[in-house]
């Protein structure tokens, strides 16, 4: 009888779960890093392009790439209820969030928008609790609320105590994204992480082609190299590649836990806005960043059922 090599012995379930959680958090951070440039890039793109073209046209370009990948890798067709889940994902992250955020970027600075999106992790946890029956502990909820509340306070301070139509559009985009993220994580377990966003894009493209075509006919697509570069980024990275890592990370590490990494997106977006758009970063911004990062670090240690 040959002894099993040490490296081939299965890990205890606790260690295996911990390893999956760590991998999920890492993949989640990669996705967040990609998503953090979405609002600055969108703000650049809407300077020359209509928000409908930026918000929905990016999905059509991404869908062409997604279809090519699906065909080249010979992926199976979705089955049964997977089609219904794909519609939910598409409504959330292919239609709702991109269009609403593109419209908001016409009037809201990218850095302010990044702060409003700071409540997205909390919204995602709520969606997961309702849709996936995850059971975050009281401590987890407490630190999630602290982190989410901090970015809302920051947004109000920066907005002079008021929230305008652009901020409301961003809040609505948060709801869309949270539902799409939670449903995408559930579907990832049967269909696969990157397959989910690819199929969601493919089934959305024929519907989105109509409003995008009408917008192009009315407004055209004449833009600077910077505008085109920003549009290509939100189409290929924000709408496609980022989801490869994000969906897989949510499925491996758990939606409630991995979604908290997205609190960092607020401040990554602020820093990106400073670099790309010349927006100023002051001590108050850095102070809120430290507080939110601390809430993420503590909150991820709290149990989630």
PDB file of C-alpha atoms in Angstrom:
ATOM      1  CA  UNK A   1       0.000   0.000   0.000  1.00  0.00           C
ATOM      2  CA  UNK A   2       1.437   3.336  -1.091  1.00  0.00           C
ATOM      3  CA  UNK A   3       1.285   6.219   1.378  1.00  0.00           C
ATOM      4  CA  UNK A   4      -0.567   9.299   0.207  1.00  0.00           C
ATOM      5  CA  UNK A   5       1.838  12.234  -0.258  1.00  0.00           C
ATOM      6  CA  UNK A   6       1.392  14.983   2.290  1.00  0.00           C
ATOM      7  CA  UNK A   7       0.530  17.471  -0.414  1.00  0.00           C
ATOM      8  CA  UNK A   8      -2.278  15.275  -1.681  1.00  0.00           C
ATOM      9  CA  UNK A   9      -4.033  14.815   1.668  1.00  0.00           C
ATOM     10  CA  UNK A  10      -7.334  16.662   1.817  1.00  0.00           C
ATOM     11  CA  UNK A  11      -7.479  19.686   4.057  1.00  0.00           C
ATOM     12  CA  UNK A  12      -9.812  19.715   7.049  1.00  0.00           C
ATOM     13  CA  UNK A  13     -13.089  21.380   6.175  1.00  0.00           C
ATOM     14  CA  UNK A  14     -12.318  24.392   8.361  1.00  0.00           C
ATOM     15  CA  UNK A  15      -8.978  25.028   6.654  1.00  0.00           C
ATOM     16  CA  UNK A  16     -10.529  24.483   3.232  1.00  0.00           C
ATOM     17  CA  UNK A  17     -13.296  26.988   3.975  1.00  0.00           C
ATOM     18  CA  UNK A  18     -10.745  29.487   5.242  1.00  0.00           C
ATOM     19  CA  UNK A  19      -8.697  29.028   2.087  1.00  0.00           C
ATOM     20  CA  UNK A  20     -11.742  29.581  -0.093  1.00  0.00           C
ATOM     21  CA  UNK A  21     -12.612  32.694   1.890  1.00  0.00           C
ATOM     22  CA  UNK A  22      -9.100  34.081   1.438  1.00  0.00           C
ATOM     23  CA  UNK A  23      -9.168  33.386  -2.294  1.00  0.00           C
ATOM     24  CA  UNK A  24     -12.621  34.912  -2.508  1.00  0.00           C
ATOM     25  CA  UNK A  25     -11.447  38.079  -0.769  1.00  0.00           C
ATOM     26  CA  UNK A  26      -8.441  38.349  -3.096  1.00  0.00           C
ATOM     27  CA  UNK A  27     -10.569  37.891  -6.203  1.00  0.00           C
ATOM     28  CA  UNK A  28     -13.077  40.359  -4.787  1.00  0.00           C
ATOM     29  CA  UNK A  29     -10.350  42.960  -4.313  1.00  0.00           C
ATOM     30  CA  UNK A  30      -9.142  42.489  -7.896  1.00  0.00           C
ATOM     31  CA  UNK A  31     -12.683  43.090  -9.097  1.00  0.00           C
ATOM     32  CA  UNK A  32     -13.035  46.144  -6.862  1.00  0.00           C
ATOM     33  CA  UNK A  33      -9.750  47.597  -8.125  1.00  0.00           C
ATOM     34  CA  UNK A  34     -11.075  47.329 -11.680  1.00  0.00           C
ATOM     35  CA  UNK A  35     -14.484  48.748 -10.763  1.00  0.00           C
ATOM     36  CA  UNK A  36     -12.910  51.680  -8.892  1.00  0.00           C
ATOM     37  CA  UNK A  37     -12.002  53.341 -12.197  1.00  0.00           C
ATOM     38  CA  UNK A  38     -15.534  53.034 -13.559  1.00  0.00           C
ATOM     39  CA  UNK A  39     -16.930  56.374 -12.376  1.00  0.00           C
ATOM     40  CA  UNK A  40     -13.862  58.474 -13.351  1.00  0.00           C
ATOM     41  CA  UNK A  41     -13.778  56.775 -16.754  1.00  0.00           C
ATOM     42  CA  UNK A  42     -17.534  57.256 -17.163  1.00  0.00           C
ATOM     43  CA  UNK A  43     -17.244  60.940 -16.309  1.00  0.00           C
ATOM     44  CA  UNK A  44     -14.604  61.318 -19.008  1.00  0.00           C
ATOM     45  CA  UNK A  45     -16.722  59.417 -21.537  1.00  0.00           C
ATOM     46  CA  UNK A  46     -19.943  61.428 -21.011  1.00  0.00           C
ATOM     47  CA  UNK A  47     -18.117  64.640 -21.905  1.00  0.00           C
ATOM     48  CA  UNK A  48     -18.514  63.735 -25.593  1.00  0.00           C
ATOM     49  CA  UNK A  49     -20.854  60.728 -25.623  1.00  0.00           C
ATOM     50  CA  UNK A  50     -24.519  60.565 -24.664  1.00  0.00           C
ATOM     51  CA  UNK A  51     -25.134  58.744 -21.323  1.00  0.00           C
ATOM     52  CA  UNK A  52     -27.229  56.125 -23.124  1.00  0.00           C
ATOM     53  CA  UNK A  53     -24.276  55.298 -25.373  1.00  0.00           C
ATOM     54  CA  UNK A  54     -21.877  55.146 -22.432  1.00  0.00           C
ATOM     55  CA  UNK A  55     -24.219  53.304 -20.070  1.00  0.00           C
ATOM     56  CA  UNK A  56     -25.730  50.806 -22.514  1.00  0.00           C
ATOM     57  CA  UNK A  57     -23.423  50.889 -25.522  1.00  0.00           C
ATOM     58  CA  UNK A  58     -20.582  49.572 -23.414  1.00  0.00           C
ATOM     59  CA  UNK A  59     -22.608  46.414 -22.829  1.00  0.00           C
ATOM     60  CA  UNK A  60     -23.007  45.814 -26.576  1.00  0.00           C
ATOM     61  CA  UNK A  61     -19.252  45.984 -27.138  1.00  0.00           C
ATOM     62  CA  UNK A  62     -18.641  43.762 -24.109  1.00  0.00           C
ATOM     63  CA  UNK A  63     -21.313  41.324 -25.366  1.00  0.00           C
ATOM     64  CA  UNK A  64     -19.452  40.866 -28.660  1.00  0.00           C
ATOM     65  CA  UNK A  65     -16.306  39.885 -26.758  1.00  0.00           C
ATOM     66  CA  UNK A  66     -18.299  37.730 -24.328  1.00  0.00           C
ATOM     67  CA  UNK A  67     -19.985  35.808 -27.155  1.00  0.00           C
ATOM     68  CA  UNK A  68     -16.610  35.146 -28.770  1.00  0.00           C
ATOM     69  CA  UNK A  69     -15.266  33.751 -25.484  1.00  0.00           C
ATOM     70  CA  UNK A  70     -18.333  31.554 -24.944  1.00  0.00           C
ATOM     71  CA  UNK A  71     -18.097  30.110 -28.448  1.00  0.00           C
ATOM     72  CA  UNK A  72     -14.335  29.565 -28.372  1.00  0.00           C
ATOM     73  CA  UNK A  73     -14.520  27.741 -25.027  1.00  0.00           C
ATOM     74  CA  UNK A  74     -17.665  25.808 -26.043  1.00  0.00           C
ATOM     75  CA  UNK A  75     -19.663  26.670 -22.954  1.00  0.00           C
ATOM     76  CA  UNK A  76     -22.999  24.962 -22.407  1.00  0.00           C
ATOM     77  CA  UNK A  77     -26.243  26.866 -22.715  1.00  0.00           C
ATOM     78  CA  UNK A  78     -27.918  27.947 -19.473  1.00  0.00           C
ATOM     79  CA  UNK A  79     -30.698  25.643 -18.325  1.00  0.00           C
ATOM     80  CA  UNK A  80     -34.126  26.127 -16.805  1.00  0.00           C
ATOM     81  CA  UNK A  81     -34.143  28.651 -13.990  1.00  0.00           C
ATOM     82  CA  UNK A  82     -30.658  29.849 -14.918  1.00  0.00           C
ATOM     83  CA  UNK A  83     -32.232  31.905 -17.702  1.00  0.00           C
ATOM     84  CA  UNK A  84     -34.456  33.704 -15.206  1.00  0.00           C
ATOM     85  CA  UNK A  85     -31.485  34.404 -12.944  1.00  0.00           C
ATOM     86  CA  UNK A  86     -29.550  35.762 -15.919  1.00  0.00           C
ATOM     87  CA  UNK A  87     -32.360  38.236 -16.584  1.00  0.00           C
ATOM     88  CA  UNK A  88     -32.109  39.475 -12.985  1.00  0.00           C
ATOM     89  CA  UNK A  89     -28.337  39.847 -13.297  1.00  0.00           C
ATOM     90  CA  UNK A  90     -28.694  41.676 -16.612  1.00  0.00           C
ATOM     91  CA  UNK A  91     -31.301  44.099 -15.251  1.00  0.00           C
ATOM     92  CA  UNK A  92     -29.044  44.885 -12.302  1.00  0.00           C
ATOM     93  CA  UNK A  93     -25.495  45.146 -13.653  1.00  0.00           C
ATOM     94  CA  UNK A  94     -25.925  45.439 -17.428  1.00  0.00           C
ATOM     95  CA  UNK A  95     -28.882  47.836 -17.614  1.00  0.00           C
ATOM     96  CA  UNK A  96     -29.653  49.517 -14.280  1.00  0.00           C
ATOM     97  CA  UNK A  97     -26.286  50.343 -12.766  1.00  0.00           C
ATOM     98  CA  UNK A  98     -24.440  51.401 -15.954  1.00  0.00           C
ATOM     99  CA  UNK A  99     -27.239  53.638 -17.257  1.00  0.00           C
ATOM    100  CA  UNK A 100     -28.028  55.315 -13.933  1.00  0.00           C
ATOM    101  CA  UNK A 101     -24.382  55.906 -13.050  1.00  0.00           C
ATOM    102  CA  UNK A 102     -23.618  57.300 -16.527  1.00  0.00           C
ATOM    103  CA  UNK A 103     -26.521  59.721 -16.225  1.00  0.00           C
ATOM    104  CA  UNK A 104     -25.391  60.764 -12.734  1.00  0.00           C
ATOM    105  CA  UNK A 105     -21.832  61.435 -13.885  1.00  0.00           C
ATOM    106  CA  UNK A 106     -23.086  64.358 -15.950  1.00  0.00           C
ATOM    107  CA  UNK A 107     -23.724  66.324 -12.767  1.00  0.00           C
ATOM    108  CA  UNK A 108     -21.935  64.571  -9.876  1.00  0.00           C
ATOM    109  CA  UNK A 109     -18.129  64.641  -9.441  1.00  0.00           C
ATOM    110  CA  UNK A 110     -16.629  61.184  -9.714  1.00  0.00           C
ATOM    111  CA  UNK A 111     -15.176  61.396  -6.198  1.00  0.00           C
ATOM    112  CA  UNK A 112     -18.594  62.250  -4.727  1.00  0.00           C
ATOM    113  CA  UNK A 113     -20.138  59.431  -6.711  1.00  0.00           C
ATOM    114  CA  UNK A 114     -17.555  57.050  -5.326  1.00  0.00           C
ATOM    115  CA  UNK A 115     -18.590  57.976  -1.815  1.00  0.00           C
ATOM    116  CA  UNK A 116     -22.278  57.392  -2.534  1.00  0.00           C
ATOM    117  CA  UNK A 117     -21.385  53.948  -3.849  1.00  0.00           C
ATOM    118  CA  UNK A 118     -19.846  53.262  -0.454  1.00  0.00           C
ATOM    119  CA  UNK A 119     -23.205  51.926   0.709  1.00  0.00           C
ATOM    120  CA  UNK A 120     -23.133  49.253  -2.002  1.00  0.00           C
ATOM    121  CA  UNK A 121     -21.549  46.608   0.280  1.00  0.00           C
ATOM    122  CA  UNK A 122     -24.318  47.102   2.837  1.00  0.00           C
ATOM    123  CA  UNK A 123     -26.950  46.916   0.118  1.00  0.00           C
ATOM    124  CA  UNK A 124     -25.337  43.740  -1.223  1.00  0.00           C
ATOM    125  CA  UNK A 125     -25.447  42.163   2.243  1.00  0.00           C
ATOM    126  CA  UNK A 126     -29.136  43.045   2.495  1.00  0.00           C
ATOM    127  CA  UNK A 127     -29.775  41.521  -0.919  1.00  0.00           C
ATOM    128  CA  UNK A 128     -27.841  38.385   0.073  1.00  0.00           C
ATOM    129  CA  UNK A 129     -29.777  38.091   3.320  1.00  0.00           C
ATOM    130  CA  UNK A 130     -33.068  38.326   1.441  1.00  0.00           C
ATOM    131  CA  UNK A 131     -32.193  36.281  -1.651  1.00  0.00           C
ATOM    132  CA  UNK A 132     -29.536  33.803  -0.494  1.00  0.00           C
ATOM    133  CA  UNK A 133     -30.595  33.401   3.138  1.00  0.00           C
ATOM    134  CA  UNK A 134     -27.164  34.297   4.477  1.00  0.00           C
ATOM    135  CA  UNK A 135     -27.250  35.148   8.173  1.00  0.00           C
ATOM    136  CA  UNK A 136     -24.742  37.833   9.182  1.00  0.00           C
ATOM    137  CA  UNK A 137     -24.149  38.188  12.910  1.00  0.00           C
ATOM    138  CA  UNK A 138     -25.045  41.253  14.954  1.00  0.00           C
ATOM    139  CA  UNK A 139     -21.393  42.318  15.020  1.00  0.00           C
ATOM    140  CA  UNK A 140     -21.147  42.003  11.261  1.00  0.00           C
ATOM    141  CA  UNK A 141     -24.226  44.192  10.803  1.00  0.00           C
ATOM    142  CA  UNK A 142     -22.913  46.727  13.294  1.00  0.00           C
ATOM    143  CA  UNK A 143     -19.594  47.270  11.525  1.00  0.00           C
ATOM    144  CA  UNK A 144     -21.256  47.200   8.104  1.00  0.00           C
ATOM    145  CA  UNK A 145     -23.609  49.952   9.237  1.00  0.00           C
ATOM    146  CA  UNK A 146     -20.703  51.923  10.668  1.00  0.00           C
ATOM    147  CA  UNK A 147     -18.818  51.732   7.406  1.00  0.00           C
ATOM    148  CA  UNK A 148     -21.842  52.437   5.254  1.00  0.00           C
ATOM    149  CA  UNK A 149     -22.977  55.245   7.533  1.00  0.00           C
ATOM    150  CA  UNK A 150     -19.555  56.854   7.366  1.00  0.00           C
ATOM    151  CA  UNK A 151     -19.614  57.146   3.602  1.00  0.00           C
ATOM    152  CA  UNK A 152     -23.154  58.546   3.662  1.00  0.00           C
ATOM    153  CA  UNK A 153     -22.059  61.214   6.176  1.00  0.00           C
ATOM    154  CA  UNK A 154     -19.072  61.951   3.971  1.00  0.00           C
ATOM    155  CA  UNK A 155     -21.368  62.362   0.967  1.00  0.00           C
ATOM    156  CA  UNK A 156     -23.639  64.763   2.846  1.00  0.00           C
ATOM    157  CA  UNK A 157     -20.691  66.828   4.059  1.00  0.00           C
ATOM    158  CA  UNK A 158     -19.293  67.067   0.546  1.00  0.00           C
ATOM    159  CA  UNK A 159     -22.699  67.871  -0.889  1.00  0.00           C
ATOM    160  CA  UNK A 160     -23.400  70.678   1.555  1.00  0.00           C
ATOM    161  CA  UNK A 161     -26.032  68.664   3.386  1.00  0.00           C
ATOM    162  CA  UNK A 162     -28.182  67.922   0.364  1.00  0.00           C
ATOM    163  CA  UNK A 163     -28.496  65.044  -2.080  1.00  0.00           C
ATOM    164  CA  UNK A 164     -29.446  66.058  -5.632  1.00  0.00           C
ATOM    165  CA  UNK A 165     -30.913  64.096  -8.578  1.00  0.00           C
ATOM    166  CA  UNK A 166     -27.480  62.789  -9.529  1.00  0.00           C
ATOM    167  CA  UNK A 167     -26.953  61.340  -6.070  1.00  0.00           C
ATOM    168  CA  UNK A 168     -30.434  59.829  -6.110  1.00  0.00           C
ATOM    169  CA  UNK A 169     -29.619  58.174  -9.437  1.00  0.00           C
ATOM    170  CA  UNK A 170     -26.494  56.742  -7.879  1.00  0.00           C
ATOM    171  CA  UNK A 171     -28.490  55.421  -4.936  1.00  0.00           C
ATOM    172  CA  UNK A 172     -30.860  53.721  -7.374  1.00  0.00           C
ATOM    173  CA  UNK A 173     -27.854  52.275  -9.197  1.00  0.00           C
ATOM    174  CA  UNK A 174     -26.674  50.853  -5.867  1.00  0.00           C
ATOM    175  CA  UNK A 175     -29.939  48.917  -5.505  1.00  0.00           C
ATOM    176  CA  UNK A 176     -29.606  47.567  -9.036  1.00  0.00           C
ATOM    177  CA  UNK A 177     -26.000  46.501  -8.532  1.00  0.00           C
ATOM    178  CA  UNK A 178     -26.655  44.873  -5.146  1.00  0.00           C
ATOM    179  CA  UNK A 179     -29.433  42.685  -6.553  1.00  0.00           C
ATOM    180  CA  UNK A 180     -27.338  41.807  -9.589  1.00  0.00           C
ATOM    181  CA  UNK A 181     -24.325  40.908  -7.448  1.00  0.00           C
ATOM    182  CA  UNK A 182     -26.310  38.664  -5.113  1.00  0.00           C
ATOM    183  CA  UNK A 183     -28.110  36.856  -7.934  1.00  0.00           C
ATOM    184  CA  UNK A 184     -24.865  36.559  -9.886  1.00  0.00           C
ATOM    185  CA  UNK A 185     -23.161  34.941  -6.915  1.00  0.00           C
ATOM    186  CA  UNK A 186     -25.959  32.387  -6.615  1.00  0.00           C
ATOM    187  CA  UNK A 187     -25.847  31.593 -10.328  1.00  0.00           C
ATOM    188  CA  UNK A 188     -22.047  31.297 -10.298  1.00  0.00           C
ATOM    189  CA  UNK A 189     -22.322  28.080  -8.287  1.00  0.00           C
ATOM    190  CA  UNK A 190     -23.995  26.260 -11.185  1.00  0.00           C
ATOM    191  CA  UNK A 191     -23.066  28.222 -14.293  1.00  0.00           C
ATOM    192  CA  UNK A 192     -19.583  29.494 -13.407  1.00  0.00           C
ATOM    193  CA  UNK A 193     -18.292  32.942 -12.464  1.00  0.00           C
ATOM    194  CA  UNK A 194     -17.255  34.499 -15.769  1.00  0.00           C
ATOM    195  CA  UNK A 195     -19.954  32.609 -17.655  1.00  0.00           C
ATOM    196  CA  UNK A 196     -22.638  34.493 -15.709  1.00  0.00           C
ATOM    197  CA  UNK A 197     -21.616  37.959 -16.877  1.00  0.00           C
ATOM    198  CA  UNK A 198     -20.921  36.716 -20.404  1.00  0.00           C
ATOM    199  CA  UNK A 199     -24.402  35.203 -20.802  1.00  0.00           C
ATOM    200  CA  UNK A 200     -26.030  38.236 -19.146  1.00  0.00           C
ATOM    201  CA  UNK A 201     -24.348  40.490 -21.697  1.00  0.00           C
ATOM    202  CA  UNK A 202     -25.239  38.268 -24.646  1.00  0.00           C
ATOM    203  CA  UNK A 203     -28.950  38.088 -23.806  1.00  0.00           C
ATOM    204  CA  UNK A 204     -29.043  41.860 -23.169  1.00  0.00           C
ATOM    205  CA  UNK A 205     -27.375  42.999 -26.383  1.00  0.00           C
ATOM    206  CA  UNK A 206     -30.371  42.654 -28.769  1.00  0.00           C
ATOM    207  CA  UNK A 207     -32.588  44.665 -26.410  1.00  0.00           C
ATOM    208  CA  UNK A 208     -29.997  47.383 -25.764  1.00  0.00           C
ATOM    209  CA  UNK A 209     -29.155  47.785 -29.447  1.00  0.00           C
ATOM    210  CA  UNK A 210     -32.382  49.742 -30.071  1.00  0.00           C
ATOM    211  CA  UNK A 211     -31.903  52.647 -27.595  1.00  0.00           C
ATOM    212  CA  UNK A 212     -28.166  52.768 -28.292  1.00  0.00           C
ATOM    213  CA  UNK A 213     -28.760  52.932 -32.049  1.00  0.00           C
ATOM    214  CA  UNK A 214     -31.312  55.730 -31.638  1.00  0.00           C
ATOM    215  CA  UNK A 215     -28.940  57.668 -29.386  1.00  0.00           C
ATOM    216  CA  UNK A 216     -26.052  57.345 -31.830  1.00  0.00           C
ATOM    217  CA  UNK A 217     -28.297  58.468 -34.696  1.00  0.00           C
ATOM    218  CA  UNK A 218     -29.294  61.565 -32.716  1.00  0.00           C
ATOM    219  CA  UNK A 219     -26.044  62.525 -30.977  1.00  0.00           C
ATOM    220  CA  UNK A 220     -23.330  60.740 -32.956  1.00  0.00           C
ATOM    221  CA  UNK A 221     -20.154  59.278 -31.480  1.00  0.00           C
ATOM    222  CA  UNK A 222     -17.556  61.936 -32.144  1.00  0.00           C
ATOM    223  CA  UNK A 223     -15.070  62.089 -29.279  1.00  0.00           C
ATOM    224  CA  UNK A 224     -11.467  62.686 -28.290  1.00  0.00           C
ATOM    225  CA  UNK A 225      -8.948  59.869 -27.818  1.00  0.00           C
ATOM    226  CA  UNK A 226      -9.451  60.222 -24.053  1.00  0.00           C
ATOM    227  CA  UNK A 227     -13.195  59.783 -24.467  1.00  0.00           C
ATOM    228  CA  UNK A 228     -12.765  56.666 -26.572  1.00  0.00           C
ATOM    229  CA  UNK A 229     -10.185  55.260 -24.172  1.00  0.00           C
ATOM    230  CA  UNK A 230     -12.550  55.782 -21.234  1.00  0.00           C
ATOM    231  CA  UNK A 231     -15.413  54.177 -23.154  1.00  0.00           C
ATOM    232  CA  UNK A 232     -13.300  51.136 -24.018  1.00  0.00           C
ATOM    233  CA  UNK A 233     -12.291  50.790 -20.370  1.00  0.00           C
ATOM    234  CA  UNK A 234     -15.857  50.754 -19.043  1.00  0.00           C
ATOM    235  CA  UNK A 235     -16.885  48.355 -21.835  1.00  0.00           C
ATOM    236  CA  UNK A 236     -14.089  45.794 -21.566  1.00  0.00           C
ATOM    237  CA  UNK A 237     -12.966  46.084 -17.947  1.00  0.00           C
ATOM    238  CA  UNK A 238     -15.852  47.503 -15.904  1.00  0.00           C
ATOM    239  CA  UNK A 239     -18.537  45.581 -17.781  1.00  0.00           C
ATOM    240  CA  UNK A 240     -16.707  42.317 -18.430  1.00  0.00           C
ATOM    241  CA  UNK A 241     -13.267  41.510 -17.054  1.00  0.00           C
ATOM    242  CA  UNK A 242     -13.921  42.885 -13.575  1.00  0.00           C
ATOM    243  CA  UNK A 243     -16.891  40.549 -13.189  1.00  0.00           C
ATOM    244  CA  UNK A 244     -14.710  37.525 -13.941  1.00  0.00           C
ATOM    245  CA  UNK A 245     -12.942  38.064 -10.631  1.00  0.00           C
ATOM    246  CA  UNK A 246     -15.872  39.597  -8.712  1.00  0.00           C
ATOM    247  CA  UNK A 247     -18.503  36.908  -9.323  1.00  0.00           C
ATOM    248  CA  UNK A 248     -16.059  34.128  -8.562  1.00  0.00           C
ATOM    249  CA  UNK A 249     -14.894  35.895  -5.404  1.00  0.00           C
ATOM    250  CA  UNK A 250     -18.460  36.316  -4.124  1.00  0.00           C
ATOM    251  CA  UNK A 251     -19.217  32.651  -4.720  1.00  0.00           C
ATOM    252  CA  UNK A 252     -16.019  31.403  -3.044  1.00  0.00           C
ATOM    253  CA  UNK A 253     -15.899  33.676  -0.012  1.00  0.00           C
ATOM    254  CA  UNK A 254     -19.598  34.361   0.558  1.00  0.00           C
ATOM    255  CA  UNK A 255     -21.548  37.397  -0.591  1.00  0.00           C
ATOM    256  CA  UNK A 256     -21.867  39.007   2.838  1.00  0.00           C
ATOM    257  CA  UNK A 257     -18.155  38.808   3.611  1.00  0.00           C
ATOM    258  CA  UNK A 258     -16.556  39.499   0.227  1.00  0.00           C
ATOM    259  CA  UNK A 259     -18.951  42.358  -0.548  1.00  0.00           C
ATOM    260  CA  UNK A 260     -17.419  44.310   2.344  1.00  0.00           C
ATOM    261  CA  UNK A 261     -14.203  44.616   0.339  1.00  0.00           C
ATOM    262  CA  UNK A 262     -16.156  46.948  -1.915  1.00  0.00           C
ATOM    263  CA  UNK A 263     -16.138  49.579   0.809  1.00  0.00           C
ATOM    264  CA  UNK A 264     -12.572  50.163  -0.366  1.00  0.00           C
ATOM    265  CA  UNK A 265     -13.874  51.065  -3.817  1.00  0.00           C
ATOM    266  CA  UNK A 266     -15.063  54.413  -2.522  1.00  0.00           C
ATOM    267  CA  UNK A 267     -11.574  55.553  -1.725  1.00  0.00           C
ATOM    268  CA  UNK A 268      -9.883  53.859  -4.649  1.00  0.00           C
ATOM    269  CA  UNK A 269     -12.317  55.814  -6.813  1.00  0.00           C
ATOM    270  CA  UNK A 270     -11.460  59.045  -5.006  1.00  0.00           C
ATOM    271  CA  UNK A 271      -7.751  58.484  -5.548  1.00  0.00           C
ATOM    272  CA  UNK A 272      -8.371  57.600  -9.199  1.00  0.00           C
ATOM    273  CA  UNK A 273     -10.433  60.776  -9.572  1.00  0.00           C
ATOM    274  CA  UNK A 274      -7.525  62.797  -8.239  1.00  0.00           C
ATOM    275  CA  UNK A 275      -5.113  61.185 -10.686  1.00  0.00           C
ATOM    276  CA  UNK A 276      -7.330  61.194 -13.767  1.00  0.00           C
ATOM    277  CA  UNK A 277      -9.522  64.258 -13.197  1.00  0.00           C
ATOM    278  CA  UNK A 278      -7.385  66.419 -10.917  1.00  0.00           C
ATOM    279  CA  UNK A 279      -9.882  66.349  -8.029  1.00  0.00           C
ATOM    280  CA  UNK A 280      -8.460  67.376  -4.650  1.00  0.00           C
ATOM    281  CA  UNK A 281      -8.015  64.918  -1.748  1.00  0.00           C
ATOM    282  CA  UNK A 282      -7.969  66.507   1.720  1.00  0.00           C
ATOM    283  CA  UNK A 283      -7.441  65.255   5.259  1.00  0.00           C
ATOM    284  CA  UNK A 284     -11.136  64.667   5.838  1.00  0.00           C
ATOM    285  CA  UNK A 285     -11.226  62.285   2.886  1.00  0.00           C
ATOM    286  CA  UNK A 286      -8.228  60.402   4.214  1.00  0.00           C
ATOM    287  CA  UNK A 287      -9.735  60.296   7.697  1.00  0.00           C
ATOM    288  CA  UNK A 288     -12.951  58.733   6.415  1.00  0.00           C
ATOM    289  CA  UNK A 289     -10.873  56.293   4.375  1.00  0.00           C
ATOM    290  CA  UNK A 290      -9.071  55.072   7.498  1.00  0.00           C
ATOM    291  CA  UNK A 291     -12.353  54.663   9.359  1.00  0.00           C
ATOM    292  CA  UNK A 292     -14.020  52.691   6.582  1.00  0.00           C
ATOM    293  CA  UNK A 293     -10.991  50.462   6.026  1.00  0.00           C
ATOM    294  CA  UNK A 294     -10.958  49.723   9.757  1.00  0.00           C
ATOM    295  CA  UNK A 295     -14.649  48.782   9.686  1.00  0.00           C
ATOM    296  CA  UNK A 296     -13.948  46.367   6.820  1.00  0.00           C
ATOM    297  CA  UNK A 297     -11.013  44.802   8.652  1.00  0.00           C
ATOM    298  CA  UNK A 298     -13.037  44.265  11.831  1.00  0.00           C
ATOM    299  CA  UNK A 299     -16.284  43.330  10.095  1.00  0.00           C
ATOM    300  CA  UNK A 300     -14.698  40.523   8.078  1.00  0.00           C
ATOM    301  CA  UNK A 301     -13.783  38.799  11.342  1.00  0.00           C
ATOM    302  CA  UNK A 302     -17.398  38.584  12.409  1.00  0.00           C
ATOM    303  CA  UNK A 303     -19.248  35.298  11.753  1.00  0.00           C
ATOM    304  CA  UNK A 304     -21.592  34.869   8.808  1.00  0.00           C
ATOM    305  CA  UNK A 305     -23.949  31.898   8.624  1.00  0.00           C
TER     306      UNK A 305
END
